PDB file of C-alpha atoms in Angstrom:
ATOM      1  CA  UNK Y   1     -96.437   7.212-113.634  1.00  0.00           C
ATOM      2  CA  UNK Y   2     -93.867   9.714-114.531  1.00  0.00           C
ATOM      3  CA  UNK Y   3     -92.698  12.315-116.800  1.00  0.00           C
ATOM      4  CA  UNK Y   4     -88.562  12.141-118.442  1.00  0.00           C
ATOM      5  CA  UNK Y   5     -87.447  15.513-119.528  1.00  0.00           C
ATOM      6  CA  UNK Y   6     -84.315  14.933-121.791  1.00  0.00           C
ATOM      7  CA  UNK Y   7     -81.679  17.903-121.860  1.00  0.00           C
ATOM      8  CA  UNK Y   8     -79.257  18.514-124.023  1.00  0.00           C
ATOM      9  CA  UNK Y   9     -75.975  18.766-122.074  1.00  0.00           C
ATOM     10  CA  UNK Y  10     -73.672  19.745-125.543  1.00  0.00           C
ATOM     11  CA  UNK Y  11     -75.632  23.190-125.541  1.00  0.00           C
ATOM     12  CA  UNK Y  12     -73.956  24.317-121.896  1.00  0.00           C
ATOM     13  CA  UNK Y  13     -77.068  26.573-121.328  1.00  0.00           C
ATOM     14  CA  UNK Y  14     -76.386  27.953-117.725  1.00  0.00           C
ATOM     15  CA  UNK Y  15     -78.659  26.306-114.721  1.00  0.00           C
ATOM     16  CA  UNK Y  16     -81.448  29.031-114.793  1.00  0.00           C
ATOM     17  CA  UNK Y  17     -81.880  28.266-118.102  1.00  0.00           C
ATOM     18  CA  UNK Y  18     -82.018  24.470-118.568  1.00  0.00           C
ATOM     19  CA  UNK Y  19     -84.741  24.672-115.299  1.00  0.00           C
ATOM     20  CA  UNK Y  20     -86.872  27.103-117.934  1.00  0.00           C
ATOM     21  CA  UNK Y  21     -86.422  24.952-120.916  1.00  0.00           C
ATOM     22  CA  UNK Y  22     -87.455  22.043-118.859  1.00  0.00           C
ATOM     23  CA  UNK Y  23     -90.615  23.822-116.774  1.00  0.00           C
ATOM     24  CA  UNK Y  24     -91.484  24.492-120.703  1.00  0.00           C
ATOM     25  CA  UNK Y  25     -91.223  21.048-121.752  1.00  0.00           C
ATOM     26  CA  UNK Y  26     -93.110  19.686-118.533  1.00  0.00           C
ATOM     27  CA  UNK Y  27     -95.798  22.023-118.539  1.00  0.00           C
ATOM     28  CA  UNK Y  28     -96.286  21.660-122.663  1.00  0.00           C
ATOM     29  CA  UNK Y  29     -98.973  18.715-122.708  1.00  0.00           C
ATOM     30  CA  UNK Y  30    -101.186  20.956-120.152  1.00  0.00           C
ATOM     31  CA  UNK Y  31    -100.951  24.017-122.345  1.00  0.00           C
ATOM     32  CA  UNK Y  32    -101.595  22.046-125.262  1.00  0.00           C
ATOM     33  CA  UNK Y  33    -104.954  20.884-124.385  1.00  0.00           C
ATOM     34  CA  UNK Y  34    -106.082  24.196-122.539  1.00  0.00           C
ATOM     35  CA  UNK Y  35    -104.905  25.828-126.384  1.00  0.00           C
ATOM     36  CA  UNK Y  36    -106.806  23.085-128.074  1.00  0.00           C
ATOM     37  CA  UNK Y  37    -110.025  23.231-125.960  1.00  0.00           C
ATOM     38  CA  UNK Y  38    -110.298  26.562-124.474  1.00  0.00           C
ATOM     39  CA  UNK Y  39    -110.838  24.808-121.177  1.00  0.00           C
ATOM     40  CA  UNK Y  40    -110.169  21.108-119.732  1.00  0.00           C
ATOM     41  CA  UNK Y  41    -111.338  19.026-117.152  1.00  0.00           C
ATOM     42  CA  UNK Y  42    -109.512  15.825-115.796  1.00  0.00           C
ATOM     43  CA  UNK Y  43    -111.412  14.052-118.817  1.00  0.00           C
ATOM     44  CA  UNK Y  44    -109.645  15.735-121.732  1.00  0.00           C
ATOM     45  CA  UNK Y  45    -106.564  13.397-120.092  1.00  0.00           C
ATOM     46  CA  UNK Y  46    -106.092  10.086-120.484  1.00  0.00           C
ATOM     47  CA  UNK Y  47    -105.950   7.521-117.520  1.00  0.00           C
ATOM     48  CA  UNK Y  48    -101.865   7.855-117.169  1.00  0.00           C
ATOM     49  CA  UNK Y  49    -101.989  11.541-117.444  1.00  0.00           C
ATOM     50  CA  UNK Y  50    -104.768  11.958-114.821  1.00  0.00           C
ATOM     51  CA  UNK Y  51    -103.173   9.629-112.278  1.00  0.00           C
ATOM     52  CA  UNK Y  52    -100.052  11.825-112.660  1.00  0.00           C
ATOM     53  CA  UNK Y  53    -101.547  14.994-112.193  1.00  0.00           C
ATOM     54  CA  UNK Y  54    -103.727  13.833-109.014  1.00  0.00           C
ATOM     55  CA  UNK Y  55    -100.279  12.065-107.899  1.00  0.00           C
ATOM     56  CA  UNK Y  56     -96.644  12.863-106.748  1.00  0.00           C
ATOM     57  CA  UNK Y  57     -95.928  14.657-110.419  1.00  0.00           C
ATOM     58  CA  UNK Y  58     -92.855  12.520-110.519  1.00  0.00           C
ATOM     59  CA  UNK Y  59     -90.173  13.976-113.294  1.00  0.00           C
ATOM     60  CA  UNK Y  60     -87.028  12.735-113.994  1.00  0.00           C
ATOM     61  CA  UNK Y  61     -84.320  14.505-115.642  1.00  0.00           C
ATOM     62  CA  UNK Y  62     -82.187  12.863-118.430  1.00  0.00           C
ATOM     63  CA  UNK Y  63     -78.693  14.196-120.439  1.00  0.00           C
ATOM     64  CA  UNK Y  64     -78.686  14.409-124.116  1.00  0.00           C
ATOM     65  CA  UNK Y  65     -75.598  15.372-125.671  1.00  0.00           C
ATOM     66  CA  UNK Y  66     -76.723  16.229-129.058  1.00  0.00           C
ATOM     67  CA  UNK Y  67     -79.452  17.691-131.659  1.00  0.00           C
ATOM     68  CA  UNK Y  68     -79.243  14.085-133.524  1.00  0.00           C
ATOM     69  CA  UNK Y  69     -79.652  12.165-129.772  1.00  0.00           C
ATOM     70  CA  UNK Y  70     -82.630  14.571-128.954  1.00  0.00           C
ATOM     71  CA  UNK Y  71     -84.411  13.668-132.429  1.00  0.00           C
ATOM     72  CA  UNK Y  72     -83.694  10.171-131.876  1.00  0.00           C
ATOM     73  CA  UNK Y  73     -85.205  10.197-128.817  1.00  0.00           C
ATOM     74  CA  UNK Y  74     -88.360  12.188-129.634  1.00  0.00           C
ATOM     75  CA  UNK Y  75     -88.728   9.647-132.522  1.00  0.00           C
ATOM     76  CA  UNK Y  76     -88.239   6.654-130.762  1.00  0.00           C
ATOM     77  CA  UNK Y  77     -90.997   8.154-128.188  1.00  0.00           C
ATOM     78  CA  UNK Y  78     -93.984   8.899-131.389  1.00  0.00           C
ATOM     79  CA  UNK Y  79     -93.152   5.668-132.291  1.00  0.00           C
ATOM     80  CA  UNK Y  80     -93.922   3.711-129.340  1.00  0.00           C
ATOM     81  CA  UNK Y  81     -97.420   6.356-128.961  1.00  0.00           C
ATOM     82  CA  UNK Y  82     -95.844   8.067-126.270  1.00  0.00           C
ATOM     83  CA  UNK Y  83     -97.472  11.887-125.862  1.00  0.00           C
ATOM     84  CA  UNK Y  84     -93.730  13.963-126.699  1.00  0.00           C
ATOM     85  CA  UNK Y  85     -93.047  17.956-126.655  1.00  0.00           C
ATOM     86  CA  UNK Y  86     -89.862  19.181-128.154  1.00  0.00           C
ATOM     87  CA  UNK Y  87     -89.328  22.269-127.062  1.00  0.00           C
ATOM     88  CA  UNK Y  88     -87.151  25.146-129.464  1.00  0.00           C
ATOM     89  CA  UNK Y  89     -85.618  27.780-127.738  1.00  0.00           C
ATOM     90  CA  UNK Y  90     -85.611  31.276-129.804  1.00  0.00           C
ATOM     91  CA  UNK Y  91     -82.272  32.337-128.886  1.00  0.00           C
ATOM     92  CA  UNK Y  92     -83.255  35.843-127.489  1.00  0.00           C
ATOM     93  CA  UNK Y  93     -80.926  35.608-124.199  1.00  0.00           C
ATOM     94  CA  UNK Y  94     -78.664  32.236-125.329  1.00  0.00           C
ATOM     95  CA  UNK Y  95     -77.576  30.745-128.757  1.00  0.00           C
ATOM     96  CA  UNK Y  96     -77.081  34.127-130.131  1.00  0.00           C
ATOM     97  CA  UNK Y  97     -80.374  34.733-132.053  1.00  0.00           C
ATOM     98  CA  UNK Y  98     -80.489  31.038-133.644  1.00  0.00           C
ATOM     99  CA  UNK Y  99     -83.593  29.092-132.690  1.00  0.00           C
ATOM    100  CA  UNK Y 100     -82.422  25.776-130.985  1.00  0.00           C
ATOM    101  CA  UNK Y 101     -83.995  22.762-130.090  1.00  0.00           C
ATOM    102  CA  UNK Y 102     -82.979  22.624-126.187  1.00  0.00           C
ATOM    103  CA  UNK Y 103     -85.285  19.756-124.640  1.00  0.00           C
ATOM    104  CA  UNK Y 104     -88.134  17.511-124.915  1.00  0.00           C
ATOM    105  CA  UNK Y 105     -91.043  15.933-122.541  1.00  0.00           C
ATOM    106  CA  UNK Y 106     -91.754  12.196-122.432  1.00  0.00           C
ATOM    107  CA  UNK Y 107     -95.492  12.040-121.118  1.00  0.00           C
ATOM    108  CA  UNK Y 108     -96.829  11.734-118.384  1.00  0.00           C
ATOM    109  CA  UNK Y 109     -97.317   7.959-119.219  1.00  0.00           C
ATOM    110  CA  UNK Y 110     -96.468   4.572-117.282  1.00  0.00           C
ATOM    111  CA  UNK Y 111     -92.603   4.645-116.559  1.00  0.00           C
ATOM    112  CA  UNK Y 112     -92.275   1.323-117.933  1.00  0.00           C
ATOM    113  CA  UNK Y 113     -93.052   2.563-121.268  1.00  0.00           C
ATOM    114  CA  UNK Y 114     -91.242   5.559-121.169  1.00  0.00           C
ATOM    115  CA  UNK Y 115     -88.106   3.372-119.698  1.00  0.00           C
ATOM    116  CA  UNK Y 116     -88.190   1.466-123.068  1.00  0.00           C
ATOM    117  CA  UNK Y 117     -86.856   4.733-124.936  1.00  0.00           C
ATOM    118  CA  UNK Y 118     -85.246   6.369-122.288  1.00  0.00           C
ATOM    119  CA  UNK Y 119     -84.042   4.156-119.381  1.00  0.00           C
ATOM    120  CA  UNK Y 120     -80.486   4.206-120.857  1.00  0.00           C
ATOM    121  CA  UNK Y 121     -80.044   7.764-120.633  1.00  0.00           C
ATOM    122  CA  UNK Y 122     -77.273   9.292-117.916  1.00  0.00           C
ATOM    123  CA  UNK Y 123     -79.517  11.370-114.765  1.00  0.00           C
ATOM    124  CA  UNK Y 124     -78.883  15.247-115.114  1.00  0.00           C
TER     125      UNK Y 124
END
């Protein structure tokens, strides 16, 4: 089980900043269901998610270098039923007040799914 956080590279957001887009994108699916349900228990997740979460919370982090590869991706991954979360940036301290799509989440899910869409991408 794993989670792939794809970052785009083409942005240059300094360090501090691509760890917050991708803490965002990684913690998304949890603060999904918690805003969906009010509260959750380990059965609101499915059987992937819940072996992650009682696991090793294994994340890997991929390069994206553009808008079009990061929607290509995230499509790819809805496709295939893979739980995504694209996260936009508002552009308060970076991108100069323009909302920008910085990162997504693959899963949690079985790596060899998530490997399908994103084993080809270069490590961070």
């Amino acid at each position: 089980m794993k989670q792939v956080i794809c970052m785009r590279h083409d942005l240059k957001m300094r360090r501090g900043k691509q760890i917050a887009q991708g803490a965002h994108a990684s913690m998304a699916f949890l603060c999904d269901k918690l805003a969906d349900k009010g509260t959750i228990s380990l059965d609101d997740f499915s059987e992937a998610e819940r072996t992650w979460l009682s696991g090793a919370f294994a994340k890997v982090c991929c390069r994206i270098d553009s808008d079009e590869e990061l929607l290509d991706i995230h499509d790819k991954a809805i496709e295939a039923g893979l739980t995504v979360h694209l996260i936009t940036d508002a552009g308060r301290t970076e991108f100069h007040g323009t909302p920008t799509r910085t990162c997504l989440a693959i899963g949690p899910d079985h790596a060899a799914k998530i490997d399908a869409i994103t084993g080809h991408l270069q490590l961070l």
